[in-house]
CSV table of C-alpha atoms and ligand atoms in Angstrom, one decimal:
chain,number,residue,atom,x,y,z
A,1,MET,CA,21.2,-21.8,5.0
A,2,PRO,CA,17.4,-21.6,5.0
A,3,ASP,CA,16.5,-20.2,8.5
A,4,ILE,CA,13.7,-22.3,9.6
A,5,SER,CA,13.0,-22.8,13.2
A,6,PRO,CA,11.0,-25.9,14.2
A,7,ASP,CA,10.6,-24.8,17.9
A,8,PRO,CA,8.0,-22.2,18.5
A,9,VAL,CA,9.1,-18.8,19.8
A,10,SER,CA,6.8,-16.9,22.1
A,11,VAL,CA,4.9,-13.8,20.9
A,12,ASP,CA,7.1,-11.6,23.2
A,13,GLN,CA,10.2,-13.1,21.9
A,14,HIS,CA,9.2,-12.7,18.3
A,15,LEU,CA,8.2,-9.0,19.0
A,16,ALA,CA,11.4,-8.4,20.9
A,17,ARG,CA,13.5,-9.8,17.8
A,18,ILE,CA,11.4,-7.5,15.4
A,19,LEU,CA,12.0,-4.3,17.5
A,20,ALA,CA,15.6,-5.1,17.9
A,21,ALA,CA,16.0,-5.1,14.2
A,22,THR,CA,13.9,-1.8,13.7
A,23,THR,CA,15.4,1.7,13.9
A,24,PRO,CA,13.6,5.0,13.1
A,25,LEU,CA,13.6,6.2,9.6
A,26,ARG,CA,15.8,9.2,8.8
A,27,PRO,CA,14.5,12.5,9.5
A,28,VAL,CA,13.0,14.6,6.7
A,29,ASP,CA,11.8,18.2,6.6
A,30,HIS,CA,8.2,18.4,5.9
A,31,PRO,CA,6.0,21.5,5.3
A,32,ILE,CA,4.2,21.8,8.6
A,33,MET,CA,0.8,20.7,7.3
A,34,ASP,CA,2.3,17.4,6.0
A,35,ALA,CA,3.7,16.8,9.4
A,36,LEU,CA,0.3,16.2,11.2
A,37,GLY,CA,0.5,13.0,13.0
A,38,LEU,CA,4.3,12.5,12.6
A,39,ALA,CA,6.8,12.6,15.4
A,40,ALA,CA,9.2,15.6,15.7
A,41,ALA,CA,12.7,14.2,14.8
A,42,ALA,CA,14.4,17.1,16.8
A,43,SER,CA,13.4,19.4,19.6
A,44,VAL,CA,12.2,22.8,18.4
A,45,SER,CA,13.0,26.2,20.1
A,46,SER,CA,11.5,29.5,19.3
A,47,THR,CA,13.7,32.1,17.6
A,48,VAL,CA,11.2,34.9,18.2
A,49,ASP,CA,9.0,36.4,21.0
A,50,LEU,CA,5.3,36.0,21.0
A,51,PRO,CA,3.6,38.3,20.9
A,52,PRO,CA,6.5,40.0,18.9
A,53,PHE,CA,5.6,43.5,20.1
A,54,ASP,CA,3.5,45.0,22.9
A,55,ASN,CA,0.0,45.1,21.5
A,56,SER,CA,-3.5,46.1,22.5
A,57,ALA,CA,-5.9,43.4,24.1
A,58,MET,CA,-8.9,45.7,23.3
A,59,ASP,CA,-10.4,48.2,20.8
A,60,GLY,CA,-9.9,51.4,22.5
A,61,TYR,CA,-7.5,54.3,23.1
A,62,ALA,CA,-3.8,54.1,23.7
A,63,VAL,CA,-2.9,56.6,26.6
A,64,ARG,CA,-0.4,57.5,29.0
A,65,HIS,CA,-1.5,56.3,32.3
A,66,ALA,CA,-0.4,59.6,34.2
A,67,ASP,CA,-2.7,61.6,31.9
A,68,VAL,CA,-5.8,59.6,32.7
A,69,VAL,CA,-5.3,58.4,36.3
A,70,THR,CA,-8.0,60.9,37.6
A,71,ALA,CA,-10.7,59.9,35.3
A,72,THR,CA,-14.0,58.9,36.8
A,73,ALA,CA,-17.8,59.0,35.4
A,74,GLU,CA,-18.2,62.4,37.6
A,75,HIS,CA,-14.8,63.8,36.6
A,76,PRO,CA,-13.9,62.5,33.0
A,77,VAL,CA,-10.6,63.4,31.4
A,78,HIS,CA,-10.7,64.8,27.8
A,79,LEU,CA,-7.8,64.1,25.6
A,80,PRO,CA,-7.1,64.9,21.9
A,81,VAL,CA,-7.1,62.1,19.5
A,82,VAL,CA,-3.9,62.1,17.4
A,83,GLY,CA,-4.5,59.3,15.2
A,84,GLU,CA,-5.7,55.6,14.6
A,85,ILE,CA,-3.7,52.5,14.8
A,86,GLY,CA,-5.0,49.4,13.1
A,87,ALA,CA,-3.8,45.9,13.4
A,88,GLY,CA,-1.3,45.8,10.5
A,89,ASN,CA,-1.8,49.4,9.9
A,90,ALA,CA,0.4,51.3,12.3
A,91,GLN,CA,1.7,54.6,11.3
A,92,LEU,CA,1.7,56.3,14.7
A,93,ARG,CA,4.8,55.0,16.4
A,94,VAL,CA,5.1,57.6,19.4
A,95,LEU,CA,2.2,58.9,21.6
A,96,PRO,CA,2.9,62.5,22.5
A,97,PRO,CA,2.1,63.3,26.2
A,98,GLY,CA,-1.4,64.7,26.9
A,99,THR,CA,-3.0,62.8,23.8
A,100,ALA,CA,-4.7,59.5,23.1
A,101,ALA,CA,-4.6,57.4,19.9
A,102,LYS,CA,-7.4,55.0,18.8
A,103,ILE,CA,-6.0,51.5,18.8
A,104,MET,CA,-7.5,48.2,17.7
A,105,THR,CA,-6.9,44.8,19.1
A,106,GLY,CA,-3.7,43.4,18.0
A,107,ALA,CA,-2.1,46.7,16.9
A,108,PRO,CA,1.2,47.8,18.3
A,109,VAL,CA,1.1,50.1,21.4
A,110,PRO,CA,3.0,53.4,20.5
A,111,GLU,CA,6.1,54.2,22.4
A,112,GLY,CA,5.0,56.4,25.4
A,113,ALA,CA,1.7,54.6,25.8
A,114,ASP,CA,1.3,52.5,28.8
A,115,ALA,CA,-2.3,51.5,29.1
A,116,VAL,CA,-5.3,51.1,26.9
A,117,VAL,CA,-8.8,52.7,27.6
A,118,PRO,CA,-11.3,50.2,26.1
A,119,TYR,CA,-14.1,51.8,24.0
A,120,GLU,CA,-16.7,50.8,26.5
A,121,TRP,CA,-15.3,53.6,29.1
A,122,THR,CA,-15.2,56.4,26.6
A,123,ASP,CA,-17.6,58.3,24.1
A,124,ARG,CA,-15.6,56.9,21.2
A,125,GLY,CA,-14.7,60.4,20.1
A,126,ALA,CA,-12.7,60.8,16.9
A,127,VAL,CA,-11.1,64.2,17.4
A,128,GLN,CA,-11.3,64.4,21.3
A,129,VAL,CA,-12.3,61.6,23.6
A,130,ARG,CA,-14.0,61.6,26.9
A,131,LEU,CA,-12.7,59.0,29.3
A,132,ASP,CA,-14.8,57.9,32.1
A,133,GLN,CA,-12.5,55.5,33.9
A,134,SER,CA,-8.8,54.9,34.3
A,135,PRO,CA,-7.2,51.6,33.4
A,136,SER,CA,-4.4,50.6,35.7
A,137,LEU,CA,-0.8,51.0,34.6
A,138,GLY,CA,-0.4,48.6,31.7
A,139,GLN,CA,-3.8,47.3,31.6
A,140,HIS,CA,-5.0,45.8,28.3
A,141,ILE,CA,-1.7,45.6,27.0
A,142,ARG,CA,-0.4,42.3,25.9
A,143,ARG,CA,3.4,42.3,26.4
A,144,ALA,CA,6.0,41.1,24.0
A,145,GLY,CA,7.3,37.7,24.8
A,146,GLY,CA,4.4,37.4,27.4
A,147,ASP,CA,3.4,34.2,25.6
A,148,VAL,CA,6.5,32.6,24.2
A,149,THR,CA,10.2,33.9,24.8
A,150,ARG,CA,12.9,33.5,22.3
A,151,GLY,CA,14.8,30.5,23.2
A,152,ASP,CA,11.7,28.7,24.8
A,153,LEU,CA,11.5,25.0,24.0
A,154,LEU,CA,8.3,24.8,22.0
A,155,ILE,CA,8.4,21.1,20.9
A,156,GLU,CA,10.2,18.0,22.4
A,157,GLU,CA,11.8,15.5,20.2
A,158,GLY,CA,9.4,12.8,19.8
A,159,THR,CA,6.3,14.7,20.2
A,160,VAL,CA,3.6,13.6,17.9
A,161,LEU,CA,2.6,16.8,16.2
A,162,GLY,CA,-1.2,17.6,16.4
A,163,PRO,CA,-3.2,20.7,15.5
A,164,ARG,CA,-2.0,22.7,18.5
A,165,HIS,CA,1.6,21.9,17.8
A,166,LEU,CA,1.4,23.0,14.1
A,167,GLY,CA,-0.6,26.1,15.1
A,168,LEU,CA,2.4,27.0,17.4
A,169,LEU,CA,5.0,26.3,14.8
A,170,ALA,CA,3.2,28.4,12.3
A,171,SER,CA,2.8,31.1,14.9
A,172,VAL,CA,6.7,31.4,15.6
A,173,GLY,CA,7.2,31.5,11.7
A,174,ARG,CA,8.2,27.9,11.0
A,175,ALA,CA,7.2,26.7,7.6
A,176,ALA,CA,9.0,23.2,7.7
A,177,VAL,CA,9.7,20.8,10.5
A,178,SER,CA,12.0,17.9,10.8
A,179,VAL,CA,10.0,14.6,11.5
A,180,ARG,CA,10.3,11.0,11.0
A,181,PRO,CA,8.5,10.2,7.7
A,182,ARG,CA,5.9,7.8,7.0
A,183,PRO,CA,7.2,4.4,6.2
A,184,ARG,CA,6.3,3.1,2.8
A,185,VAL,CA,4.6,-0.3,3.2
A,186,VAL,CA,4.4,-2.7,0.1
A,187,ILE,CA,1.9,-5.2,0.7
A,188,VAL,CA,1.8,-8.4,-1.5
A,189,SER,CA,-1.0,-11.0,-1.3
A,190,THR,CA,0.0,-14.5,-2.3
A,191,GLY,CA,-2.2,-17.2,-3.5
A,192,SER,CA,-3.3,-18.8,-6.9
A,193,GLU,CA,-7.0,-18.9,-5.6
A,194,LEU,CA,-7.3,-14.9,-5.2
A,195,ARG,CA,-9.1,-12.7,-7.2
A,196,ASP,CA,-9.7,-8.9,-7.1
A,197,PRO,CA,-13.0,-7.6,-5.7
A,198,GLY,CA,-15.2,-6.5,-8.6
A,199,THR,CA,-14.1,-9.3,-10.9
A,200,PRO,CA,-15.8,-12.8,-11.4
A,201,LEU,CA,-14.9,-15.6,-9.3
A,202,GLY,CA,-14.2,-19.2,-10.4
A,203,HIS,CA,-15.6,-22.3,-8.8
A,204,ASP,CA,-12.3,-22.5,-6.7
A,205,SER,CA,-11.4,-18.9,-6.2
A,206,ILE,CA,-12.0,-16.2,-3.4
A,207,TYR,CA,-11.4,-12.6,-3.2
A,208,ASP,CA,-8.4,-11.0,-1.9
A,209,GLY,CA,-9.5,-9.5,1.4
A,210,ASN,CA,-6.1,-9.5,2.9
A,211,SER,CA,-4.3,-6.8,1.1
A,212,TYR,CA,-7.1,-4.4,1.7
A,213,LEU,CA,-7.2,-5.3,5.3
A,214,LEU,CA,-3.4,-5.0,5.7
A,215,ALA,CA,-3.2,-1.9,3.6
A,216,ALA,CA,-5.9,-0.1,5.6
A,217,SER,CA,-4.2,-1.3,8.8
A,218,ALA,CA,-0.9,0.2,7.6
A,219,ARG,CA,-2.5,3.4,6.5
A,220,ARG,CA,-4.3,3.8,10.1
A,221,ALA,CA,-1.0,3.2,11.5
A,222,GLY,CA,0.3,6.2,9.9
A,223,ALA,CA,2.2,4.6,7.0
A,224,ILE,CA,1.9,4.9,3.2
A,225,ALA,CA,0.6,1.6,1.8
A,226,TYR,CA,1.2,0.4,-1.7
A,227,ARG,CA,-1.1,-2.5,-2.4
A,228,VAL,CA,0.6,-4.8,-5.0
A,229,GLY,CA,-1.7,-6.8,-7.0
A,230,ILE,CA,-2.1,-10.6,-6.3
A,231,VAL,CA,0.8,-12.9,-6.8
A,232,PRO,CA,0.2,-16.6,-7.8
A,233,ASP,CA,1.8,-19.4,-5.9
A,234,GLU,CA,5.0,-19.4,-8.1
A,235,PRO,CA,8.3,-18.5,-6.6
A,236,LYS,CA,9.6,-16.7,-9.7
A,237,ALA,CA,6.4,-14.7,-9.9
A,238,PHE,CA,6.6,-13.8,-6.2
A,239,LEU,CA,10.5,-13.0,-6.5
A,240,ASP,CA,9.9,-10.8,-9.6
A,241,ALA,CA,7.0,-8.9,-8.0
A,242,LEU,CA,9.1,-8.5,-4.7
A,243,HIS,CA,12.2,-7.2,-6.6
A,244,ASP,CA,10.2,-4.6,-8.6
A,245,GLN,CA,8.8,-3.3,-5.3
A,246,LEU,CA,11.8,-3.0,-3.3
A,247,GLY,CA,12.9,0.4,-4.6
A,248,ARG,CA,9.8,2.1,-3.1
A,249,ALA,CA,9.6,0.2,0.2
A,250,ASP,CA,10.7,0.8,3.7
A,251,VAL,CA,8.8,-2.4,4.7
A,252,VAL,CA,7.4,-5.3,2.7
A,253,VAL,CA,4.4,-7.2,4.1
A,254,THR,CA,3.2,-10.5,2.5
A,255,SER,CA,0.1,-12.5,3.3
A,256,GLY,CA,-0.1,-16.3,2.7
A,257,GLY,CA,2.4,-19.0,1.7
A,258,VAL,CA,4.3,-19.5,4.9
A,259,SER,CA,2.6,-22.8,6.4
A,260,MET,CA,3.3,-26.3,5.8
A,261,GLY,CA,1.4,-26.8,2.4
A,262,ASP,CA,2.9,-28.0,-0.9
A,263,TYR,CA,2.7,-24.3,-2.4
A,264,ASP,CA,3.9,-22.2,0.2
A,265,VAL,CA,5.4,-19.7,-2.2
A,266,VAL,CA,6.8,-17.2,0.2
A,267,LYS,CA,8.8,-19.6,2.2
A,268,GLU,CA,9.8,-21.6,-0.9
A,269,ALA,CA,11.1,-18.2,-2.5
A,270,LEU,CA,12.7,-16.6,0.6
A,271,ALA,CA,14.0,-19.5,2.8
A,272,PRO,CA,16.9,-20.2,0.5
A,273,LEU,CA,18.1,-16.5,0.9
A,274,GLY,CA,18.9,-17.2,4.5
A,275,SER,CA,18.0,-13.6,5.5
A,276,VAL,CA,14.5,-14.2,6.7
A,277,TRP,CA,13.5,-16.3,9.7
A,278,PHE,CA,10.5,-18.6,9.4
A,279,GLY,CA,9.2,-20.4,12.2
A,280,PRO,CA,6.1,-21.2,14.5
A,281,VAL,CA,5.2,-18.5,16.9
A,282,ALA,CA,3.2,-19.9,20.0
A,283,MET,CA,-0.2,-18.1,19.2
A,284,GLN,CA,-3.4,-18.7,17.9
A,285,PRO,CA,-4.3,-17.6,15.4
A,286,GLY,CA,-1.1,-16.7,13.5
A,287,LYS,CA,1.3,-19.5,14.3
A,288,PRO,CA,3.4,-19.5,10.9
A,289,GLN,CA,5.5,-16.2,10.7
A,290,GLY,CA,8.4,-15.1,9.0
A,291,PHE,CA,10.5,-11.9,9.5
A,292,GLY,CA,13.8,-10.7,8.1
A,293,ALA,CA,15.3,-8.5,5.5
A,294,VAL,CA,15.5,-8.6,1.6
A,295,GLY,CA,17.4,-7.1,-1.2
A,296,ASP,CA,20.5,-5.0,-1.4
A,297,ASP,CA,19.1,-2.4,1.2
A,298,ALA,CA,18.0,-5.0,3.6
A,299,VAL,CA,14.4,-4.0,3.5
A,300,PRO,CA,12.5,-5.4,6.5
A,301,ILE,CA,10.0,-8.1,5.4
A,302,PHE,CA,7.1,-9.5,7.4
A,303,THR,CA,5.6,-12.8,6.0
A,304,LEU,CA,2.2,-13.1,7.5
A,305,PRO,CA,0.1,-16.1,7.4
A,306,GLY,CA,-2.9,-16.0,4.7
A,307,ASN,CA,-5.8,-16.6,7.0
A,308,PRO,CA,-7.5,-13.2,7.2
A,309,VAL,CA,-7.8,-13.3,11.1
A,310,SER,CA,-4.2,-14.4,11.4
A,311,SER,CA,-3.0,-11.8,9.1
A,312,TYR,CA,-4.7,-8.9,10.9
A,313,ILE,CA,-3.6,-10.1,14.4
A,314,SER,CA,0.0,-10.5,13.3
A,315,PHE,CA,-0.1,-7.0,11.7
A,316,GLU,CA,-1.5,-5.6,15.1
A,317,LEU,CA,1.1,-7.8,17.2
A,318,PHE,CA,4.3,-7.4,15.0
A,319,VAL,CA,4.1,-5.0,12.1
A,320,LYS,CA,2.3,-2.1,13.8
A,321,PRO,CA,4.6,-1.6,16.6
A,322,ALA,CA,7.6,-1.8,14.0
A,323,LEU,CA,6.0,0.9,11.9
A,324,ARG,CA,5.7,3.0,15.0
A,325,VAL,CA,9.3,2.7,15.9
A,326,MET,CA,10.2,3.6,12.4
A,327,MET,CA,8.0,6.7,12.8
A,328,GLY,CA,9.9,7.6,16.1
A,329,MET,CA,7.1,6.5,18.3
A,330,GLU,CA,6.3,4.2,21.2
A,331,PRO,CA,5.8,0.7,19.8
A,332,ALA,CA,2.5,0.1,21.8
A,333,THR,CA,-0.5,1.7,20.7
A,334,ARG,CA,-3.8,-0.1,21.5
A,335,PRO,CA,-5.4,0.5,24.9
A,336,GLN,CA,-5.5,-2.6,26.9
A,337,THR,CA,-7.8,-3.4,30.0
A,338,SER,CA,-9.3,-6.3,31.8
A,339,ALA,CA,-12.9,-7.5,31.5
A,340,ARG,CA,-15.2,-10.0,32.7
A,341,LEU,CA,-16.0,-12.8,30.3
A,342,THR,CA,-19.6,-13.5,29.7
A,343,HIS,CA,-19.0,-16.9,28.3
A,344,ALA,CA,-16.5,-19.7,29.0
A,345,VAL,CA,-13.8,-20.0,26.5
A,346,THR,CA,-11.0,-22.6,25.9
A,347,SER,CA,-7.6,-22.3,24.5
A,348,PRO,CA,-4.8,-24.5,23.4
A,349,ALA,CA,-1.9,-25.1,25.9
A,350,GLY,CA,1.2,-23.3,25.4
A,351,LYS,CA,-0.2,-20.7,23.0
A,352,ARG,CA,-1.4,-17.4,23.5
A,353,GLN,CA,-4.9,-17.1,22.1
A,354,PHE,CA,-6.3,-14.0,20.6
A,355,LEU,CA,-10.3,-14.4,20.4
A,356,ARG,CA,-12.5,-11.8,19.0
A,357,GLY,CA,-14.7,-10.1,21.4
A,358,ASP,CA,-17.4,-7.6,21.9
A,359,TYR,CA,-16.2,-5.4,24.8
A,360,ASP,CA,-19.1,-3.5,26.7
A,361,PRO,CA,-17.4,-0.6,28.4
A,362,THR,CA,-20.6,0.1,30.7
A,363,ASP,CA,-20.2,-3.1,32.7
A,364,ARG,CA,-16.6,-3.9,31.5
A,365,SER,CA,-17.6,-7.1,30.1
A,366,VAL,CA,-16.5,-9.2,27.0
A,367,SER,CA,-18.3,-11.6,25.0
A,368,PRO,CA,-16.6,-13.9,22.5
A,369,VAL,CA,-17.7,-13.1,19.0
A,370,GLY,CA,-17.7,-16.2,16.8
A,371,GLY,CA,-15.3,-19.1,17.2
A,372,PRO,CA,-11.5,-19.3,17.1
A,373,GLY,CA,-11.5,-19.9,13.3
A,374,SER,CA,-8.8,-17.8,11.6
A,375,HIS,CA,-11.0,-17.6,8.4
A,376,LEU,CA,-14.0,-15.7,10.1
A,377,VAL,CA,-13.9,-12.4,8.6
A,378,GLY,CA,-17.5,-11.6,9.3
A,379,ASP,CA,-16.9,-12.1,13.1
A,380,LEU,CA,-13.6,-10.1,12.9
A,381,ALA,CA,-15.5,-6.9,11.5
A,382,ALA,CA,-18.1,-7.5,14.1
A,383,ALA,CA,-15.6,-7.5,17.0
A,384,ASN,CA,-14.3,-4.4,18.8
A,385,ALA,CA,-11.8,-6.2,20.9
A,386,LEU,CA,-9.4,-9.0,21.2
A,387,ILE,CA,-9.6,-11.3,24.2
A,388,VAL,CA,-6.1,-12.5,25.2
A,389,VAL,CA,-6.0,-15.9,26.8
A,390,PRO,CA,-2.4,-16.5,28.2
A,391,GLU,CA,-0.2,-19.4,27.3
A,392,ASP,CA,-0.8,-21.4,30.4
A,393,THR,CA,-4.6,-21.1,30.5
A,394,THR,CA,-6.4,-23.7,28.6
A,395,SER,CA,-9.9,-22.9,29.9
A,396,ALA,CA,-11.6,-19.8,31.4
A,397,PRO,CA,-15.2,-20.0,32.8
A,398,ALA,CA,-17.7,-17.2,32.5
A,399,GLY,CA,-17.0,-14.4,35.1
A,400,THR,CA,-13.0,-14.8,34.6
A,401,GLN,CA,-11.2,-11.5,34.3
A,402,VAL,CA,-9.3,-11.6,31.0
A,403,GLY,CA,-7.0,-9.2,29.2
A,404,VAL,CA,-8.7,-7.2,26.5
A,405,VAL,CA,-7.1,-5.3,23.6
A,406,LEU,CA,-9.5,-2.4,22.5
A,407,LEU,CA,-9.6,-2.2,18.6
A,408,ASP,CA,-11.4,0.7,17.7
A,409,THR,CA,-9.4,3.3,19.5
A,410,GLY,CA,-5.7,4.0,19.8
A,411,ALA,CA,-3.0,6.7,19.7
A,412,GLY,CA,-3.6,9.4,17.1
A,413,GLY,CA,-7.1,8.4,16.8
A,414,GLU,CA,-6.4,5.4,14.7
A,415,PHE,CA,-8.6,2.5,14.6
B,501,AMP,P1,-2.0,-19.7,3.1
B,501,AMP,O1,-1.4,-19.1,4.4
B,501,AMP,O2,-1.6,-19.2,1.7
B,501,AMP,O3,-1.9,-21.2,3.3
B,501,AMP,O4,-3.6,-19.4,3.2
B,501,AMP,C1,-4.4,-19.8,4.2
B,501,AMP,C2,-5.8,-19.7,4.0
B,501,AMP,O5,-6.1,-18.2,3.9
B,501,AMP,C3,-6.2,-20.3,2.7
B,501,AMP,O6,-7.6,-20.6,2.9
B,501,AMP,C4,-6.1,-19.0,1.9
B,501,AMP,O7,-7.1,-19.2,0.7
B,501,AMP,C5,-6.6,-17.9,2.5
B,501,AMP,N1,-6.1,-16.7,2.2
B,501,AMP,C6,-4.9,-16.4,1.6
B,501,AMP,N2,-4.6,-15.2,1.2
B,501,AMP,C7,-5.8,-14.6,1.3
B,501,AMP,C8,-6.2,-13.4,1.0
B,501,AMP,N3,-5.3,-12.5,0.5
B,501,AMP,N4,-7.6,-13.0,1.3
B,501,AMP,C9,-8.4,-13.9,1.6
B,501,AMP,N5,-8.0,-15.1,2.0
B,501,AMP,C10,-6.7,-15.6,1.9
B,502,MG,MG1,-1.7,-19.7,0.0
């Protein structure tokens, strides 16, 4: 049975249904550099101590504290130098009593030594050294396990791995880490009027902006985006393209062909399957939506409306939270705030309206950019925020505090 709902569902209901159907992708081991920006699929504990051995914090001389405790500028202590211990070049393992060994920063402290005298307190002698000052017991020695101890929890499951986490994993010797992988998102633009950028336009054609808008959004969300070519408004061509792509898709996103026109190819092709819900969502722009699953592996599919602003906002509201859940992350990503409207706006009753806005953080004001038209890509690119007008608000005068979603910032530095 075609699953076409005539009654609008709310934005929150639609999102809740999507999230209820979405689960994190199966964990995969990635080399640590490939894990940047991904969520750890399991907690990681250390199997080693850091530092792994007692080592010198200074360039100087390893000594036995008891041998040097009396050293002052007036009464220096002289000790024979029995060797040199370099970082990564440490032949001398034991320091005999009554001697000193040159030691470099990071080199292992020999057995018996319990302090390091920095060069600055010595004459830097090579055969015999004069020590003008005594370190305290243990001074300038970095103790084994003083930073990280074997068994310490290093990374909690769900942590989004950044440079510091990767540095830590490498430091404890981990070459790979289990993460939620990047979802592979296949993006299909439908519309017989669409042409690729860089090719000539006919009198009745337009360029396909959406597949770029959506692919870039998917990539910014951390996914891998596959932009499939334009598909004309023919159900067979659409279904063929879809089935060709399913093998490499964790998610399919289509644009266009879901409203009430005569050639709404996505709806026409998918509604008979019964596995995709189509219906109005009480929002503007972006009213016609579809969500479900296709193919033997029940790949999730989002069928977004074709108007570019509708497509973008639908991706923001519905697709991106799902991608984040697949990646083991919190669904919400954009910072939200409230701001003072600089100009009056109106909004249809019963719909949540998303107007494009220019948010000014210095006085926390927001100005509408362009009109509500869902084809206005110039204004969309000029905006840095979405102004959210609730369902029960039909007009808001200048000066009203409104909710604002900030578009140029978000978790993980994405846009
Ligand atoms: P549709 O949802 O297919 O009825 O399309 C709604 C409007 O969006 C129409 O004006 C389409 O020409 C336009 N449109 C559809 N797909 C795209 C696209 N990929 N890029 C730019 N505009 C599009
Ligand atoms: Mg169309």
